[in-house]
Structure formats: structure tokens, C-alpha cells
């Protein structure tokens, strides 16, 4: 833990709050791999693996993929060599069962979570952000038409890949995903508070302001 052992940090917050954007910036800063469960599912979907096809039915309607599938996938990812120094987890855990499984898996290795960065914002802010979101088909980088547009319309700044709107980026699915978050993921706030692991970050800040607040926390 801390300065010497691997660093495991969780980004927690509702869909659309900016976890993915901030995770990209933080992983660079901390030299930790970005482990995003949603990205892992999308990679599996692209590769048409059994796992990807199983996850698709849940993802398309904004529901959570069952815990057993999700936990196995993320624990497997954390066992890869590039996670030896730790990881920045984004989008996982999303249920108390996942949080417990993560705690157990780390404890088995003699490790523990360092901190949970909890970013929150009101639903109207989340819906506005989810509305203009475009994702790179190639590298997964995320853009927003208003808040962080690409330099060239429809093309990724990082790799030149084509930008597309995710299948789960529709107004109806956005509202459903926020409701699912309130119901199944929000209880993690108290769960981590009890463990004295939670740091709250204001999700209404602009992109740079939020990065500054997050960096101040993890580098404190
Ligand atoms: P995200 O990219 O984090 O917004 O995730 C996209 C979708 O993948 C979610 O709406 C879920 O269907 C699924 N998903 C991602 N992470 C998890 C998780 N930890 N537990 C269950 N489902 C997940």
C-alpha cells in the first residue's frame, strides 16, 4: 500500500460525470494502467468473444452485466503483469458484491485499496454531458461536442480513429443508466465511507478543475 506497494485507486461516480476523461489524465500522471470495466466489455464485444456477446444484451439496455461475469473479468485483468504496480479502476466496482470481491481479491495478495475518488454531479449535468459524447472506435478516447471537441470533426486527436456514438448513448438509456446507478451503485458511497476510503470531488467543475482536484488528492 501507499508509497511502497502497488496503488489501487477507484474512480466512483454516476455515468456522465467524467470518470473516463479524468481516468485518462490520471493514469498518465500516476503511471498506472487504466482498468475500465466498460472498455473491457467493449473490447470483448468488438472481438466477438462469448463474454462480449453475453454482456451486449445488458449494455444495450443500460443494465449492469451480472456480478459473476464482471468480477471474473476484472480480477483476471488485475492479474496481468502491467498491473503489478497497481491500477486505476474506472466503472468497477458498481455493486456492493463487486466491491466486496475486489477487497477480497486484493487482500488475498496482501494488498488493499488506497482510496476511492467519488465524483458526483446532479442529474441535469450528467444528462447534458452524456448527450454530446463521442468515442474513438480505435483507442476508446472520449470526446464531447461542447466540452472537449476533437480538433478535427469525427476524428480522434490521439490516433486518428473514427469517432462514433456508443449504442448505449441514447437519451432513454442515459436516464436508465442514471437510475441503475442510484439503485445499485450509490450504496457504495456509504460502504466506502464506513471504511474511511472515500474522497469527494465536485463533479460540476470543468475538466481541468476536476483534474486539479483529483491530482491534489492522489499526490497529497
Ligand atoms: P461504462 O463504459 O462504464 O459506462 O459501462 C458501459 C456498460 O458496461 C454499463 O452500462 C454496463 O452495462 C456494463 N458495465 C461496465 N462496468 C460494469 C460493472 N462494473 N458491472 C456491471 N456492468 C458493467
CSV table of C-alpha atoms and ligand atoms in Angstrom, one decimal:
chain,number,residue,atom,x,y,z
A,1,UNK,CA,0.0,0.0,0.0
A,2,UNK,CA,0.9,3.7,0.0
A,3,UNK,CA,4.2,4.8,-1.4
A,4,UNK,CA,5.9,1.3,-1.5
A,5,UNK,CA,3.3,-1.3,-2.5
A,6,UNK,CA,1.0,-1.3,-5.6
A,7,UNK,CA,-1.5,1.5,-5.7
A,8,UNK,CA,-5.1,0.6,-6.3
A,9,UNK,CA,-7.4,3.6,-6.8
A,10,UNK,CA,-11.1,3.5,-7.6
A,11,UNK,CA,-13.0,6.2,-9.5
A,12,UNK,CA,-16.6,6.1,-8.4
A,13,UNK,CA,-19.4,8.2,-9.7
A,14,UNK,CA,-22.5,8.3,-11.9
A,15,UNK,CA,-22.5,7.8,-15.7
A,16,UNK,CA,-21.5,11.0,-17.5
A,17,UNK,CA,-19.7,12.6,-14.6
A,18,UNK,CA,-16.4,12.4,-16.5
A,19,UNK,CA,-14.7,9.4,-15.0
A,20,UNK,CA,-13.3,8.2,-18.3
A,21,UNK,CA,-11.8,11.6,-19.2
A,22,UNK,CA,-10.3,12.0,-15.8
A,23,UNK,CA,-9.0,8.5,-15.7
A,24,UNK,CA,-7.1,9.0,-18.9
A,25,UNK,CA,-5.4,12.1,-17.4
A,26,UNK,CA,-4.8,10.5,-14.0
A,27,UNK,CA,-3.3,7.3,-15.4
A,28,UNK,CA,-0.7,9.3,-17.3
A,29,UNK,CA,0.1,11.3,-14.2
A,30,UNK,CA,0.3,8.2,-11.9
A,31,UNK,CA,1.8,5.8,-14.4
A,32,UNK,CA,-0.8,3.3,-13.6
A,33,UNK,CA,-2.9,1.3,-16.1
A,34,UNK,CA,-6.5,2.4,-16.6
A,35,UNK,CA,-8.7,-0.6,-15.9
A,36,UNK,CA,-12.2,0.3,-17.1
A,37,UNK,CA,-14.8,-2.5,-17.0
A,38,UNK,CA,-16.9,-0.8,-19.7
A,39,UNK,CA,-13.8,-0.7,-22.0
A,40,UNK,CA,-13.1,-4.4,-21.3
A,41,UNK,CA,-16.6,-5.3,-22.2
A,42,UNK,CA,-16.5,-3.2,-25.4
A,43,UNK,CA,-13.2,-4.8,-26.4
A,44,UNK,CA,-14.7,-8.3,-25.9
A,45,UNK,CA,-17.7,-7.2,-28.0
A,46,UNK,CA,-15.5,-5.9,-30.8
A,47,UNK,CA,-13.6,-9.2,-30.8
A,48,UNK,CA,-17.0,-11.1,-30.6
A,49,UNK,CA,-15.9,-13.2,-27.7
A,50,UNK,CA,-18.6,-15.2,-25.8
A,51,UNK,CA,-18.1,-12.8,-22.9
A,52,UNK,CA,-18.7,-9.8,-25.2
A,53,UNK,CA,-21.9,-11.2,-26.7
A,54,UNK,CA,-23.2,-12.1,-23.2
A,55,UNK,CA,-22.5,-8.6,-22.0
A,56,UNK,CA,-24.1,-6.9,-25.0
A,57,UNK,CA,-27.7,-7.6,-24.1
A,58,UNK,CA,-27.2,-5.9,-20.7
A,59,UNK,CA,-25.1,-3.0,-22.0
A,60,UNK,CA,-27.5,-2.1,-24.8
A,61,UNK,CA,-30.3,-1.5,-22.4
A,62,UNK,CA,-28.2,0.3,-19.8
A,63,UNK,CA,-28.4,-2.6,-17.3
A,64,UNK,CA,-25.5,-3.9,-15.3
A,65,UNK,CA,-23.8,-7.1,-16.5
A,66,UNK,CA,-24.2,-9.8,-13.8
A,67,UNK,CA,-21.6,-9.7,-11.0
A,68,UNK,CA,-20.0,-13.1,-11.5
A,69,UNK,CA,-19.1,-12.3,-15.1
A,70,UNK,CA,-17.9,-8.8,-14.3
A,71,UNK,CA,-15.9,-9.8,-11.3
A,72,UNK,CA,-14.1,-12.6,-13.1
A,73,UNK,CA,-13.2,-10.3,-16.0
A,74,UNK,CA,-11.8,-7.5,-13.8
A,75,UNK,CA,-9.9,-9.8,-11.4
A,76,UNK,CA,-8.3,-11.5,-14.4
A,77,UNK,CA,-7.3,-8.1,-15.8
A,78,UNK,CA,-5.7,-7.1,-12.4
A,79,UNK,CA,-3.6,-10.3,-12.5
A,80,UNK,CA,-1.9,-9.2,-15.8
A,81,UNK,CA,1.8,-8.1,-15.5
A,82,UNK,CA,1.1,-4.5,-16.3
A,83,UNK,CA,-1.0,-4.2,-13.1
A,84,UNK,CA,1.9,-5.2,-10.9
A,85,UNK,CA,2.3,-1.6,-9.7
A,86,UNK,CA,-1.5,-1.3,-9.2
A,87,UNK,CA,-4.3,0.2,-11.3
A,88,UNK,CA,-6.8,3.0,-11.6
A,89,UNK,CA,-10.2,1.3,-11.7
A,90,UNK,CA,-13.0,3.1,-13.6
A,91,UNK,CA,-16.5,1.8,-13.7
A,92,UNK,CA,-15.7,-1.0,-11.3
A,93,UNK,CA,-16.9,-1.8,-8.6
A,94,UNK,CA,-20.6,-0.9,-9.4
A,95,UNK,CA,-22.3,-3.1,-6.8
A,96,UNK,CA,-21.6,-4.0,-3.1
A,97,UNK,CA,-20.9,-7.6,-4.2
A,98,UNK,CA,-18.2,-6.3,-6.7
A,99,UNK,CA,-16.7,-4.1,-4.0
A,100,UNK,CA,-16.5,-7.0,-1.6
A,101,UNK,CA,-15.0,-9.2,-4.3
A,102,UNK,CA,-12.3,-6.6,-5.1
A,103,UNK,CA,-11.5,-6.2,-1.4
A,104,UNK,CA,-11.1,-9.9,-1.0
A,105,UNK,CA,-9.0,-10.3,-4.2
A,106,UNK,CA,-6.6,-7.6,-3.1
A,107,UNK,CA,-6.5,-8.9,0.4
A,108,UNK,CA,-5.5,-12.4,-0.9
A,109,UNK,CA,-2.4,-10.7,-2.4
A,110,UNK,CA,-1.8,-8.8,0.8
A,111,UNK,CA,-2.9,-5.5,-0.8
A,112,UNK,CA,-5.7,-3.0,-0.2
A,113,UNK,CA,-7.4,-0.1,-1.9
A,114,UNK,CA,-5.6,3.2,-1.3
A,115,UNK,CA,-8.6,5.5,-1.9
A,116,UNK,CA,-11.9,5.8,-3.7
A,117,UNK,CA,-12.3,9.1,-5.6
A,118,UNK,CA,-16.0,9.8,-5.6
A,119,UNK,CA,-17.1,12.4,-8.2
A,120,UNK,CA,-20.7,13.5,-8.1
A,121,UNK,CA,-23.0,15.9,-10.0
A,122,UNK,CA,-26.7,16.5,-10.4
A,123,UNK,CA,-28.7,14.5,-13.0
A,124,UNK,CA,-29.2,17.5,-15.3
A,125,UNK,CA,-25.4,18.0,-15.6
A,126,UNK,CA,-25.0,14.2,-16.2
A,127,UNK,CA,-27.6,14.1,-19.0
A,128,UNK,CA,-26.1,17.2,-20.7
A,129,UNK,CA,-22.6,15.5,-20.7
A,130,UNK,CA,-23.9,12.1,-21.8
A,131,UNK,CA,-25.8,13.8,-24.7
A,132,UNK,CA,-22.8,15.0,-26.7
A,133,UNK,CA,-20.4,12.1,-26.1
A,134,UNK,CA,-18.4,10.6,-28.9
A,135,UNK,CA,-15.9,7.7,-28.5
A,136,UNK,CA,-13.0,6.7,-30.7
A,137,UNK,CA,-13.6,3.3,-32.3
A,138,UNK,CA,-9.9,2.5,-32.3
A,139,UNK,CA,-8.5,3.6,-28.9
A,140,UNK,CA,-11.6,4.4,-26.9
A,141,UNK,CA,-10.7,8.1,-26.2
A,142,UNK,CA,-13.8,10.1,-25.2
A,143,UNK,CA,-14.8,13.5,-26.6
A,144,UNK,CA,-17.7,15.8,-26.0
A,145,UNK,CA,-19.1,18.1,-28.8
A,146,UNK,CA,-19.3,21.1,-26.4
A,147,UNK,CA,-16.9,20.4,-23.5
A,148,UNK,CA,-13.9,18.6,-25.2
A,149,UNK,CA,-14.4,18.5,-29.0
A,150,UNK,CA,-11.8,16.8,-31.2
A,151,UNK,CA,-9.6,19.0,-33.3
A,152,UNK,CA,-11.0,17.5,-36.5
A,153,UNK,CA,-14.7,16.7,-36.5
A,154,UNK,CA,-15.3,12.9,-36.4
A,155,UNK,CA,-11.6,12.0,-35.9
A,156,UNK,CA,-9.7,11.1,-32.8
A,157,UNK,CA,-6.9,13.5,-31.7
A,158,UNK,CA,-4.8,10.7,-30.3
A,159,UNK,CA,-4.9,8.1,-33.1
A,160,UNK,CA,-6.9,9.5,-36.0
A,161,UNK,CA,-9.6,6.8,-35.5
A,162,UNK,CA,-13.2,7.3,-36.4
A,163,UNK,CA,-15.5,8.7,-33.6
A,164,UNK,CA,-18.9,7.1,-33.0
A,165,UNK,CA,-21.7,7.4,-30.6
A,166,UNK,CA,-21.9,4.3,-28.4
A,167,UNK,CA,-25.0,2.1,-28.8
A,168,UNK,CA,-25.9,2.9,-25.2
A,169,UNK,CA,-25.7,6.6,-25.9
A,170,UNK,CA,-29.4,7.3,-26.4
A,171,UNK,CA,-31.5,9.6,-24.1
A,172,UNK,CA,-33.6,6.7,-22.9
A,173,UNK,CA,-30.6,4.6,-22.0
A,174,UNK,CA,-28.9,7.6,-20.3
A,175,UNK,CA,-31.9,8.0,-17.9
A,176,UNK,CA,-31.9,4.3,-17.3
A,177,UNK,CA,-28.2,4.2,-16.5
A,178,UNK,CA,-28.5,7.0,-14.0
A,179,UNK,CA,-31.5,5.2,-12.3
A,180,UNK,CA,-29.5,1.9,-12.2
A,181,UNK,CA,-26.6,3.9,-10.7
A,182,UNK,CA,-28.8,5.4,-8.0
A,183,UNK,CA,-30.2,2.0,-7.2
A,184,UNK,CA,-27.2,-0.3,-7.3
A,185,UNK,CA,-24.0,1.8,-7.2
A,186,UNK,CA,-24.8,4.7,-5.0
A,187,UNK,CA,-24.9,2.4,-1.9
A,188,UNK,CA,-21.1,2.1,-2.4
A,189,UNK,CA,-20.7,5.7,-1.2
A,190,UNK,CA,-21.6,4.7,2.4
A,191,UNK,CA,-19.9,1.3,2.1
A,192,UNK,CA,-16.6,3.0,1.4
A,193,UNK,CA,-17.3,5.9,3.8
A,194,UNK,CA,-17.5,3.3,6.6
A,195,UNK,CA,-14.1,2.0,5.5
A,196,UNK,CA,-12.7,5.6,5.6
A,197,UNK,CA,-11.7,5.3,2.0
A,198,UNK,CA,-13.9,7.9,0.3
A,199,UNK,CA,-12.7,11.3,-1.0
A,200,UNK,CA,-15.4,13.5,-2.6
A,201,UNK,CA,-14.7,15.6,-5.7
A,202,UNK,CA,-17.0,18.2,-7.1
A,203,UNK,CA,-18.3,16.8,-10.5
A,204,UNK,CA,-19.7,20.2,-11.6
A,205,UNK,CA,-16.1,21.5,-12.0
A,206,UNK,CA,-14.8,21.9,-15.6
A,207,UNK,CA,-12.4,19.2,-16.9
A,208,UNK,CA,-9.2,21.0,-15.8
A,209,UNK,CA,-10.6,21.9,-12.4
A,210,UNK,CA,-11.6,18.4,-11.7
A,211,UNK,CA,-8.2,17.0,-12.8
A,212,UNK,CA,-6.5,19.5,-10.4
A,213,UNK,CA,-8.8,18.4,-7.5
A,214,UNK,CA,-8.1,14.7,-8.2
A,215,UNK,CA,-4.4,15.2,-8.6
A,216,UNK,CA,-4.2,17.1,-5.3
A,217,UNK,CA,-5.9,14.2,-3.6
A,218,UNK,CA,-3.7,11.4,-5.0
A,219,UNK,CA,-0.5,13.3,-4.7
A,220,UNK,CA,-1.2,14.5,-1.2
B,1,LIG,P1,-19.2,2.3,-18.9
B,1,LIG,O1,-18.3,2.3,-20.1
B,1,LIG,O2,-18.5,2.2,-17.6
B,1,LIG,O3,-20.2,3.4,-19.0
B,1,LIG,O4,-20.0,0.9,-19.0
B,1,LIG,C1,-20.8,0.6,-20.1
B,1,LIG,C2,-21.8,-0.6,-19.7
B,1,LIG,O5,-21.0,-1.8,-19.5
B,1,LIG,C3,-22.6,-0.4,-18.5
B,1,LIG,O6,-23.8,0.3,-18.7
B,1,LIG,C4,-22.9,-1.9,-18.1
B,1,LIG,O7,-23.8,-2.5,-18.9
B,1,LIG,C5,-21.5,-2.5,-18.4
B,1,LIG,N1,-20.6,-2.4,-17.2
B,1,LIG,C6,-19.5,-1.7,-17.1
B,1,LIG,N2,-18.9,-1.9,-15.9
B,1,LIG,C7,-19.7,-2.7,-15.2
B,1,LIG,C8,-19.7,-3.2,-13.9
B,1,LIG,N3,-18.7,-2.9,-13.0
B,1,LIG,N4,-20.7,-4.0,-13.5
B,1,LIG,C9,-21.7,-4.3,-14.4
B,1,LIG,N5,-21.8,-3.9,-15.6
B,1,LIG,C10,-20.8,-3.1,-16.0
